[in-house]
PDB file of C-alpha atoms in Angstrom:
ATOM      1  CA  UNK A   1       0.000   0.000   0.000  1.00  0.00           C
ATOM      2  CA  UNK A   2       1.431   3.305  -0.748  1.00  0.00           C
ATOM      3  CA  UNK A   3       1.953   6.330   1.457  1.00  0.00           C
ATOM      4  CA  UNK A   4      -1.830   8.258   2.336  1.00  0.00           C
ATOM      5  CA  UNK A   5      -3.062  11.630   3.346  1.00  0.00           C
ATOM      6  CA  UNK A   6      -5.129  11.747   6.559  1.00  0.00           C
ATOM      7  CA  UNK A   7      -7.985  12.417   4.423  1.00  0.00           C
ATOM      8  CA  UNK A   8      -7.255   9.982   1.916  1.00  0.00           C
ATOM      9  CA  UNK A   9      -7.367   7.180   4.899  1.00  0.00           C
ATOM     10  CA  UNK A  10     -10.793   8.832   6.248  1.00  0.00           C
ATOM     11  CA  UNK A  11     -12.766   8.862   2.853  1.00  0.00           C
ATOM     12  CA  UNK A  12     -11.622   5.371   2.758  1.00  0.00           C
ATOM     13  CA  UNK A  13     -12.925   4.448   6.175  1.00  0.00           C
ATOM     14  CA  UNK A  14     -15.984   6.232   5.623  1.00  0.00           C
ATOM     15  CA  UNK A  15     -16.788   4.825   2.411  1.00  0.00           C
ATOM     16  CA  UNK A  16     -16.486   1.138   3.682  1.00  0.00           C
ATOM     17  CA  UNK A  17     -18.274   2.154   7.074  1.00  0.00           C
ATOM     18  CA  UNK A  18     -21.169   2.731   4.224  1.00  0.00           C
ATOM     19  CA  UNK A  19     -21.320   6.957   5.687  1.00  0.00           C
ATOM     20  CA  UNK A  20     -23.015   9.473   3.861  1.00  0.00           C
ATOM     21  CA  UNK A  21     -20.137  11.529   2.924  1.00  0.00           C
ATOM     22  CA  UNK A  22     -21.604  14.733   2.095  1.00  0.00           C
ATOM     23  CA  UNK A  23     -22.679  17.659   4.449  1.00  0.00           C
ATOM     24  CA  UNK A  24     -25.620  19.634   3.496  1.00  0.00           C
ATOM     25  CA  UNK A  25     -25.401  18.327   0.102  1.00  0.00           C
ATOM     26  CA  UNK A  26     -21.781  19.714  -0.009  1.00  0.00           C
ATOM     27  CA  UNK A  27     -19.181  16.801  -0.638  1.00  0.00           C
ATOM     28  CA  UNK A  28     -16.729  16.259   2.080  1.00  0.00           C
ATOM     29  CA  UNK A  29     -14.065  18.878   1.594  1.00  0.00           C
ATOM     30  CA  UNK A  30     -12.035  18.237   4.421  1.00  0.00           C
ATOM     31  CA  UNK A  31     -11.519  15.726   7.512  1.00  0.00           C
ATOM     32  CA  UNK A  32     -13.705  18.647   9.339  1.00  0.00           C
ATOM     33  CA  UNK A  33     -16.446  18.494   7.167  1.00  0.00           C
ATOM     34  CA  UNK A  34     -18.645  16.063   9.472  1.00  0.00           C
ATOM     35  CA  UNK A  35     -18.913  14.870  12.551  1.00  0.00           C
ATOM     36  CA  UNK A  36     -17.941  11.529  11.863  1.00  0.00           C
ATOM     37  CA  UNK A  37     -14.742  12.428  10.127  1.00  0.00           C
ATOM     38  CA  UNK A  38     -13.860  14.177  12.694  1.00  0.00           C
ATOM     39  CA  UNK A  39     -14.167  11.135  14.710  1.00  0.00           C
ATOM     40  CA  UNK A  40     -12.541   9.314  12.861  1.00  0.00           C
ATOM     41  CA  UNK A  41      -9.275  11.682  12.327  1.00  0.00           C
ATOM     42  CA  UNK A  42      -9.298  11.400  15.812  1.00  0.00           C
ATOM     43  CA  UNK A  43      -9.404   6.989  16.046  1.00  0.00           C
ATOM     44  CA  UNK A  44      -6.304   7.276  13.293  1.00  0.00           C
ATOM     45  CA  UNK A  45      -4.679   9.757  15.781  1.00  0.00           C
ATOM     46  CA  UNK A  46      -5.480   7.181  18.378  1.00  0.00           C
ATOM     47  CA  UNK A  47      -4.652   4.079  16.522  1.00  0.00           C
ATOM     48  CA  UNK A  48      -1.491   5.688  15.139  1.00  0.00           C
ATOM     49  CA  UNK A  49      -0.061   6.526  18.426  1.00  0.00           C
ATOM     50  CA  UNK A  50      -0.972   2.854  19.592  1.00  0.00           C
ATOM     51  CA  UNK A  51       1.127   1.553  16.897  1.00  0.00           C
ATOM     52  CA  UNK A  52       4.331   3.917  17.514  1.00  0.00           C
ATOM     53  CA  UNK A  53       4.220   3.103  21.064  1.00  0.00           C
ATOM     54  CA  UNK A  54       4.040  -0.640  20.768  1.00  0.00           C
ATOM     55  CA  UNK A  55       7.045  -1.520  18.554  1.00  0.00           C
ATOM     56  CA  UNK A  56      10.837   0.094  18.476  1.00  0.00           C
ATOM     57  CA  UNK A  57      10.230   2.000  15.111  1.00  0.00           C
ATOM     58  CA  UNK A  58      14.087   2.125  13.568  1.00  0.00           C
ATOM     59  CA  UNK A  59      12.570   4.896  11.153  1.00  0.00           C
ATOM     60  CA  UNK A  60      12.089   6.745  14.711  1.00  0.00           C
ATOM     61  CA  UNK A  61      16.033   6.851  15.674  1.00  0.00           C
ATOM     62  CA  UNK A  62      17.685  10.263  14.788  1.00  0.00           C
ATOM     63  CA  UNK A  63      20.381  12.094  16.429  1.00  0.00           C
ATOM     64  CA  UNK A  64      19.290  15.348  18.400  1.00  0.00           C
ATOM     65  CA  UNK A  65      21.184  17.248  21.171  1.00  0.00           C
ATOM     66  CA  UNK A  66      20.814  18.068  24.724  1.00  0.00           C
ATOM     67  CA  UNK A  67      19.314  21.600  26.113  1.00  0.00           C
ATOM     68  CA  UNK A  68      22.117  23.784  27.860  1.00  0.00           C
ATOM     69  CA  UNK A  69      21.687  24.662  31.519  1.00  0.00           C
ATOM     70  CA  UNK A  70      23.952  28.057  32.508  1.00  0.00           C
ATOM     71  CA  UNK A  71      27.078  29.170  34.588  1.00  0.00           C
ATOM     72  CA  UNK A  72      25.031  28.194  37.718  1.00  0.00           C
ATOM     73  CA  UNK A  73      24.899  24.606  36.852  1.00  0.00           C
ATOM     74  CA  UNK A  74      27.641  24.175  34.746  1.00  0.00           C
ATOM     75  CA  UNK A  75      27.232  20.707  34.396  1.00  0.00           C
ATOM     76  CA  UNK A  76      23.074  19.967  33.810  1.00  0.00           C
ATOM     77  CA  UNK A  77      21.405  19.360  30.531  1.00  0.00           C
ATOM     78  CA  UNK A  78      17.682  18.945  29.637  1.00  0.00           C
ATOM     79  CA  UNK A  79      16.441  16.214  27.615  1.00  0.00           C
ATOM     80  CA  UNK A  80      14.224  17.107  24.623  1.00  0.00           C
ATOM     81  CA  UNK A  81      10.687  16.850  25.347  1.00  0.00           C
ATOM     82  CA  UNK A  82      10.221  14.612  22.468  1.00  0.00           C
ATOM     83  CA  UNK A  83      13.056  12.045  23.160  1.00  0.00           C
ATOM     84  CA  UNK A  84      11.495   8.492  23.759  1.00  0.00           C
ATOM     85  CA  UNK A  85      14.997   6.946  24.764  1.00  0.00           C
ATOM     86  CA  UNK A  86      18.741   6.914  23.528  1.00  0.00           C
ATOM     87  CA  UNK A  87      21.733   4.992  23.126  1.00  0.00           C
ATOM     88  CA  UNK A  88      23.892   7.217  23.558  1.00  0.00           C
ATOM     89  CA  UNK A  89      25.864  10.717  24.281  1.00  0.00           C
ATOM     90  CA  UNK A  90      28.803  12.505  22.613  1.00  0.00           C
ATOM     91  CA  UNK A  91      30.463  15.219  24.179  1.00  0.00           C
ATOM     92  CA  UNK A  92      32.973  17.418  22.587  1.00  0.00           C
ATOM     93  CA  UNK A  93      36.187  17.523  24.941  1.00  0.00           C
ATOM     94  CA  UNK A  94      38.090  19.393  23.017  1.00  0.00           C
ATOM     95  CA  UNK A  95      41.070  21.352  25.185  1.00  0.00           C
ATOM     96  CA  UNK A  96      42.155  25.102  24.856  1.00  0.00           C
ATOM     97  CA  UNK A  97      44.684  23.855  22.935  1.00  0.00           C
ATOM     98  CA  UNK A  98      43.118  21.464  20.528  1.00  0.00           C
ATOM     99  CA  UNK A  99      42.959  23.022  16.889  1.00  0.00           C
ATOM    100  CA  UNK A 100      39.817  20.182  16.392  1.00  0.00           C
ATOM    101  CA  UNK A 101      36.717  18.905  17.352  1.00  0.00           C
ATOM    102  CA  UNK A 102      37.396  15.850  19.658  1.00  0.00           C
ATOM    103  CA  UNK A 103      33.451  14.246  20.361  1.00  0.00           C
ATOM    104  CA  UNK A 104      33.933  11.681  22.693  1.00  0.00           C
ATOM    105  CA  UNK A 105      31.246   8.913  24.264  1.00  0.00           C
ATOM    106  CA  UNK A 106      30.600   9.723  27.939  1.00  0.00           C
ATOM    107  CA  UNK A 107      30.263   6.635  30.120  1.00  0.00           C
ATOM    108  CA  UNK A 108      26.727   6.447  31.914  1.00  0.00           C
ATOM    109  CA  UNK A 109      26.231   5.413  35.103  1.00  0.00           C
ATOM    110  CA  UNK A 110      23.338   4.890  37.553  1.00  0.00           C
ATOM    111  CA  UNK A 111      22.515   7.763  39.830  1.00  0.00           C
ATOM    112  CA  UNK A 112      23.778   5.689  42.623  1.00  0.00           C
ATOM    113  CA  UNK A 113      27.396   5.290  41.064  1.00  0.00           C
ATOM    114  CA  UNK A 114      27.442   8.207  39.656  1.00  0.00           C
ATOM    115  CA  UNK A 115      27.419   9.759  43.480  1.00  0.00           C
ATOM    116  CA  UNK A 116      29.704   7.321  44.376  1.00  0.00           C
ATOM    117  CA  UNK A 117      32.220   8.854  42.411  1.00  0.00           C
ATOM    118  CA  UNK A 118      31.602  12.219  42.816  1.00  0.00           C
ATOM    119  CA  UNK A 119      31.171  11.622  46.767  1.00  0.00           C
ATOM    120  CA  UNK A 120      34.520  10.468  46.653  1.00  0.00           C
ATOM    121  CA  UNK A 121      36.121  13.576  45.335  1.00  0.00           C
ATOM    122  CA  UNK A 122      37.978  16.240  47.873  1.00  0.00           C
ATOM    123  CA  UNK A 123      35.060  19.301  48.006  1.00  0.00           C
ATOM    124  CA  UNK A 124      37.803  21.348  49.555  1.00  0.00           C
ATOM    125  CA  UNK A 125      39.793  21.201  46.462  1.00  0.00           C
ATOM    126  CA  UNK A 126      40.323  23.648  43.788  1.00  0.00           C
ATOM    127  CA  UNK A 127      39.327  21.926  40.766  1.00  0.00           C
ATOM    128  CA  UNK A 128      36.347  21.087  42.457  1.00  0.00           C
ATOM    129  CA  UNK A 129      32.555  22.862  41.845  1.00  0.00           C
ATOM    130  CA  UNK A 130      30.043  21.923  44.035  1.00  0.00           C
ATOM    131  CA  UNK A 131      26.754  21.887  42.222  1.00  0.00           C
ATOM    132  CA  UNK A 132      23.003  22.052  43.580  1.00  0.00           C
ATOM    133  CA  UNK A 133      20.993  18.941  41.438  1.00  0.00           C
ATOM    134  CA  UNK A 134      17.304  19.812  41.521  1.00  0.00           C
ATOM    135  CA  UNK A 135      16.876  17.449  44.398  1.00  0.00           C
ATOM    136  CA  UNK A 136      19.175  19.752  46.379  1.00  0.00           C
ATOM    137  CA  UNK A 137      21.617  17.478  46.936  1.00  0.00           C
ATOM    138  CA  UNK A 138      25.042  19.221  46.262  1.00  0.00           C
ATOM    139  CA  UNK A 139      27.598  17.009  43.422  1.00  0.00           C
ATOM    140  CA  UNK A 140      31.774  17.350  43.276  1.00  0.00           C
ATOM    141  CA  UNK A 141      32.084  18.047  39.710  1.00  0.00           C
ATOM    142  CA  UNK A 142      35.825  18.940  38.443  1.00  0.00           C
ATOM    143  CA  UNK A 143      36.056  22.085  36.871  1.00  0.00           C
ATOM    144  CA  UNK A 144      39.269  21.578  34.975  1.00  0.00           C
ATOM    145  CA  UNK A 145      38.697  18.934  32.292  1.00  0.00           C
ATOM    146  CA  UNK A 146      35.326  17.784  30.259  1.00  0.00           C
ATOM    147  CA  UNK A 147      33.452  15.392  31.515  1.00  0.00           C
ATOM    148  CA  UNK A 148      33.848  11.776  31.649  1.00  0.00           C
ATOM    149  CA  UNK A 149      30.531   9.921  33.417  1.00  0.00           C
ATOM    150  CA  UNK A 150      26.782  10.873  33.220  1.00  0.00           C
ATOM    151  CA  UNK A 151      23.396   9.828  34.672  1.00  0.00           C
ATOM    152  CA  UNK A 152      20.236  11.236  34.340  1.00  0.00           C
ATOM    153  CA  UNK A 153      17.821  10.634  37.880  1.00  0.00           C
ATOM    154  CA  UNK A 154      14.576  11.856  36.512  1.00  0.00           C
ATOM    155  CA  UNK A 155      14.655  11.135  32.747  1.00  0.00           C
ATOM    156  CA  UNK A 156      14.290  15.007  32.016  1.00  0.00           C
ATOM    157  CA  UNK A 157      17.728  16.187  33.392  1.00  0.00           C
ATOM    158  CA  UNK A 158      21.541  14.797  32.564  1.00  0.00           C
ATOM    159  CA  UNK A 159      24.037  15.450  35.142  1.00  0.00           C
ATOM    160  CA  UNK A 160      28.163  15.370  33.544  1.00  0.00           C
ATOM    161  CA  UNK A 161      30.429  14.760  36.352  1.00  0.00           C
ATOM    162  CA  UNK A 162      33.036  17.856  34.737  1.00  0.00           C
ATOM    163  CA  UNK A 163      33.618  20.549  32.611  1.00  0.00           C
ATOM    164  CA  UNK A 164      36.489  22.619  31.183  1.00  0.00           C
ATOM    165  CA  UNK A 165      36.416  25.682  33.175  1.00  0.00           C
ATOM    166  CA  UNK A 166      39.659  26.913  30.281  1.00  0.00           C
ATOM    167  CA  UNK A 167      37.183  26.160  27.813  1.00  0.00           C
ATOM    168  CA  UNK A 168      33.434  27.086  28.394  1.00  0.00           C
ATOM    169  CA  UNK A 169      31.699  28.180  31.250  1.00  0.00           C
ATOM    170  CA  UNK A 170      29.229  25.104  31.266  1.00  0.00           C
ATOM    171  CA  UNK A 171      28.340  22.261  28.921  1.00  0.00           C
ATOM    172  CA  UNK A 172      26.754  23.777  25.087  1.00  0.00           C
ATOM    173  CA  UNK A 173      24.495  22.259  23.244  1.00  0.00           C
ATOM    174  CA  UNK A 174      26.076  22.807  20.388  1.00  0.00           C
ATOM    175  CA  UNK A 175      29.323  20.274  21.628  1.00  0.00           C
ATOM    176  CA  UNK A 176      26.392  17.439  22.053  1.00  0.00           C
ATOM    177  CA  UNK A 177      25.405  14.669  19.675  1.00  0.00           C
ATOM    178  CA  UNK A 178      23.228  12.204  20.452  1.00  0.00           C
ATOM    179  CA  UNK A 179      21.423   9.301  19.105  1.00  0.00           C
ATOM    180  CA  UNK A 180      17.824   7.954  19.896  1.00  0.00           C
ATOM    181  CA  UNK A 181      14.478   7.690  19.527  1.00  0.00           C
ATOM    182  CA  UNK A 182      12.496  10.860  18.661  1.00  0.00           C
ATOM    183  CA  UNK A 183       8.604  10.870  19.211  1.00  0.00           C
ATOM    184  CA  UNK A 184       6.730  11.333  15.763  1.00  0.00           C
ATOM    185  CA  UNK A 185       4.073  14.478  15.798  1.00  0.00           C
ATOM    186  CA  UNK A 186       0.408  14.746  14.476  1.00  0.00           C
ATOM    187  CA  UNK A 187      -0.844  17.697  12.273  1.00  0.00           C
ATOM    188  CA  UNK A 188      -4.527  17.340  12.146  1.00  0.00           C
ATOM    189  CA  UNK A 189      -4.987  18.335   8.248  1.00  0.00           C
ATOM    190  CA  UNK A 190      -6.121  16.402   4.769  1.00  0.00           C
ATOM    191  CA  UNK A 191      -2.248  16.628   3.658  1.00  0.00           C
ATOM    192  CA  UNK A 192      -0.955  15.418   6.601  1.00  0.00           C
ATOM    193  CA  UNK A 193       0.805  11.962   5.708  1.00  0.00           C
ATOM    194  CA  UNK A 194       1.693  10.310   9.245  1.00  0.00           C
ATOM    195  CA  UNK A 195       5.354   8.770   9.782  1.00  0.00           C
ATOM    196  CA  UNK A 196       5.142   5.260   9.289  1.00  0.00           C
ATOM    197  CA  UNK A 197       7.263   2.934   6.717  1.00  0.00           C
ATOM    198  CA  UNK A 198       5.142   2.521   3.703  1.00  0.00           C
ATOM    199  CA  UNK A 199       4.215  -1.397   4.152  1.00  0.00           C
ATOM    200  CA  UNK A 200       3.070  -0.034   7.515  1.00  0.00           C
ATOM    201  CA  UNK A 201      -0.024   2.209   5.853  1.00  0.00           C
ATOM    202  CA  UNK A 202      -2.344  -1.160   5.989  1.00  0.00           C
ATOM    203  CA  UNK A 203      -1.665  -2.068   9.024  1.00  0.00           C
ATOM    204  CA  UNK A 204      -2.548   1.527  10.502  1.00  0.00           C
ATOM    205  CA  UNK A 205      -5.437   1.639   8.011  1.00  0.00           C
ATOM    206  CA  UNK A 206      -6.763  -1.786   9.409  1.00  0.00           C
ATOM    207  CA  UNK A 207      -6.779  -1.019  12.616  1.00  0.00           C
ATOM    208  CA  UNK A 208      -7.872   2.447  12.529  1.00  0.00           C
ATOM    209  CA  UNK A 209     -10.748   0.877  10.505  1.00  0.00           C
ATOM    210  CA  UNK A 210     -11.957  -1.753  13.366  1.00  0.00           C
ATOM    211  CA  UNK A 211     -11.865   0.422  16.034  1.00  0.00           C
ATOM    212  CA  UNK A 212     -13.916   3.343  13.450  1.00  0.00           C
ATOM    213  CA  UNK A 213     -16.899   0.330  13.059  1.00  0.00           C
ATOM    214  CA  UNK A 214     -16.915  -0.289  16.767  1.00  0.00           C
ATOM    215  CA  UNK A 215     -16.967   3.352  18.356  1.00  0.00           C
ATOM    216  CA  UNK A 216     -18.723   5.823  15.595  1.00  0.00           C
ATOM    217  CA  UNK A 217     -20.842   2.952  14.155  1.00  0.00           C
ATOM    218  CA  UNK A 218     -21.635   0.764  17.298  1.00  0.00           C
ATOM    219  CA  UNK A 219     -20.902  -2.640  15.270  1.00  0.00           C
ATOM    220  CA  UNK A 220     -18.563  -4.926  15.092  1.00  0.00           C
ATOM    221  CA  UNK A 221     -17.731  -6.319  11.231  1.00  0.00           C
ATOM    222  CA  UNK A 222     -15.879  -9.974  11.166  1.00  0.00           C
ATOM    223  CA  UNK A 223     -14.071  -9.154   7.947  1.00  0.00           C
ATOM    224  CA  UNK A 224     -12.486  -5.574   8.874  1.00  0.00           C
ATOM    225  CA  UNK A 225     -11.877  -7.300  12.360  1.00  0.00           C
ATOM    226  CA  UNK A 226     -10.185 -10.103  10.386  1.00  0.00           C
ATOM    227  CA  UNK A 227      -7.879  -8.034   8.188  1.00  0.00           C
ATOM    228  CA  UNK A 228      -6.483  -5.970  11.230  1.00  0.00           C
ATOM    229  CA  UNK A 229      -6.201  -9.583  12.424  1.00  0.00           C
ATOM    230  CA  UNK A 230      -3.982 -10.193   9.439  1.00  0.00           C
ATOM    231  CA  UNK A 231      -2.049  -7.006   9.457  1.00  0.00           C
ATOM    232  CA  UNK A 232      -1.050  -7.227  13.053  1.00  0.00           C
ATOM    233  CA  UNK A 233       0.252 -10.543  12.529  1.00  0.00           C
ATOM    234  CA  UNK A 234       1.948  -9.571   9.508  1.00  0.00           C
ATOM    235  CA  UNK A 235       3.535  -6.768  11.458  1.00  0.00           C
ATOM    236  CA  UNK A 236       4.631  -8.989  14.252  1.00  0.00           C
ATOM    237  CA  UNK A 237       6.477 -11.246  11.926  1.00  0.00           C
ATOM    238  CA  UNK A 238       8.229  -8.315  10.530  1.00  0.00           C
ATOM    239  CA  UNK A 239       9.118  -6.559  13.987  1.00  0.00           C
ATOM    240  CA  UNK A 240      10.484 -10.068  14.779  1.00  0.00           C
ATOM    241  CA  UNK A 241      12.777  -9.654  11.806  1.00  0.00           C
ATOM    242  CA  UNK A 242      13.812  -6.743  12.984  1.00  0.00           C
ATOM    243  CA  UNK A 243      14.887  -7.236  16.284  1.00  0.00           C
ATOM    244  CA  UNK A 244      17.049  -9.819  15.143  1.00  0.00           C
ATOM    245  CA  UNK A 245      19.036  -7.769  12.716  1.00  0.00           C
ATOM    246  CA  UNK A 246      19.072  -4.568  14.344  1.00  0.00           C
ATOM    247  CA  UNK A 247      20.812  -4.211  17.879  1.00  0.00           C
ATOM    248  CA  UNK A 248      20.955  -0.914  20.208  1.00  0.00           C
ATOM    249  CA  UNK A 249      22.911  -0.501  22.795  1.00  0.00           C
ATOM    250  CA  UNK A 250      21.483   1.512  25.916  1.00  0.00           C
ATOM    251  CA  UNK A 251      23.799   3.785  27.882  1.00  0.00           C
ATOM    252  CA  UNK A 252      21.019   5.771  30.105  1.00  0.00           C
ATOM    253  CA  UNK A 253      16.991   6.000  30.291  1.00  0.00           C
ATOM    254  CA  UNK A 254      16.113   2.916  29.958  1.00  0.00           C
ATOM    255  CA  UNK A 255      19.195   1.294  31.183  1.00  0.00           C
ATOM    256  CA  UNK A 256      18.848  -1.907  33.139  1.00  0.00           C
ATOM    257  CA  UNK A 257      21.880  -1.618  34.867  1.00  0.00           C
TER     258      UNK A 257
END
């Protein structure tokens, strides 16, 4: 099945729900037009989400970068909003010196470790900051070289465990790179074409399509029911495949460690 509009997918559930689809006598111009394809817009939108949060999407992963904090925590990040997970981080620890870029991986570590090592540190010395975490808890971070470990305790916020006072003042977005998965958005309009592989359309129409004769038409039908059937089985088979070619490593949110 090839790529569809949002309103391409609702005149197709409409027409095999058997709804009127004109207004007034107008035909349906938009997914707006009625109050049944508004409903179901809003099923897709519902079924879509399902789908995205039930499987690891690959299509999903993209590299982003972290939010920057200021001077008065030199070492705290923010999280995008939209980040579902990553695999990793990438700092840039390059030294006054350096004439290049130098992006390194920073080590993760649980929130417990990560205090055992920064608990361990001297917070009488020099090279030491002592830095408030949200939790008010105060954290040894050196201020004389980049940083080395990370953690995150919340899932919103990443702690470094240094920075390069010589270099920057704290840790820049722009010296981040990161790699994970980045939640998909919804733009309720006919163009809209949601973010899904192409051999995923059917499956998303399928669904979207037994849930549609259920809630807006109060009826169950055996053969829509049966081709979602179908489609999530193909899908499984697929995801299957997938997970067995594919491997990510997990340095932080969703770290079993």
């Amino acid at each position: 099945m090839p790529l569809m509009t949002l309103k391409e997918m609702v005149d197709d559930i409409l027409n095999d729900m058997d709804s009127d689809p004109t207004f007034d006598n107008t035909p349906l111009e938009d997914i707006h037009s009625t109050e049944e394809s508004r409903q179901v817009a809003q099923i897709l939108k519902t079924t879509y989400f399902q789908i995205i949060d039930g499987k690891d999407w690959p299509h999903l992963r993209n590299t982003f970068q972290l939010t920057e904090s200021d001077a008065s925590t030199p070492t705290t990040m923010t999280i995008p909003s939209n980040v579902m997970d990553f695999d990793y981080i990438k700092y840039d620890i390059q030294t006054a010196t350096d004439t290049r870029d130098r992006f390194h991986k920073i080590t993760y570590k649980t929130p417990e470790e990560f205090l055992n090592i920064t608990d361990s540190r001297d917070s009488s010395s020099s090279l030491i900051d002592q830095i408030t975490a949200t939790s008010g808890i105060l954290i040894n971070v050196f201020n004389e070289r980049a940083p080395q470990y990370w953690t995150s305790p919340d899932d919103e916020t990443v702690i470094f465990d240094a920075y390069d006072s010589d270099v920057e003042t704290f840790l820049k977005t722009v010296k981040t790179q990161c790699f994970g998965k980045i939640y998909p958005t919804w733009t309720e309009t006919d163009a809209f074409v949601p973010d899904l592989p192409v051999d995923a359309f059917s499956y998303l129409l399928a669904e979207a399509k037994s849930m549609c004769f259920v809630n807006v038409k109060q009826l169950a039908n055996a053969k829509v029911e049966a081709q979602a059937v179908t489609q999530r089985r193909r899908m499984s088979q697929e995801a299957h495949k997938i997970d067995n070619s594919i491997k990510y490593r997990t340095f932080g949110r969703n770290s079993k460690k």
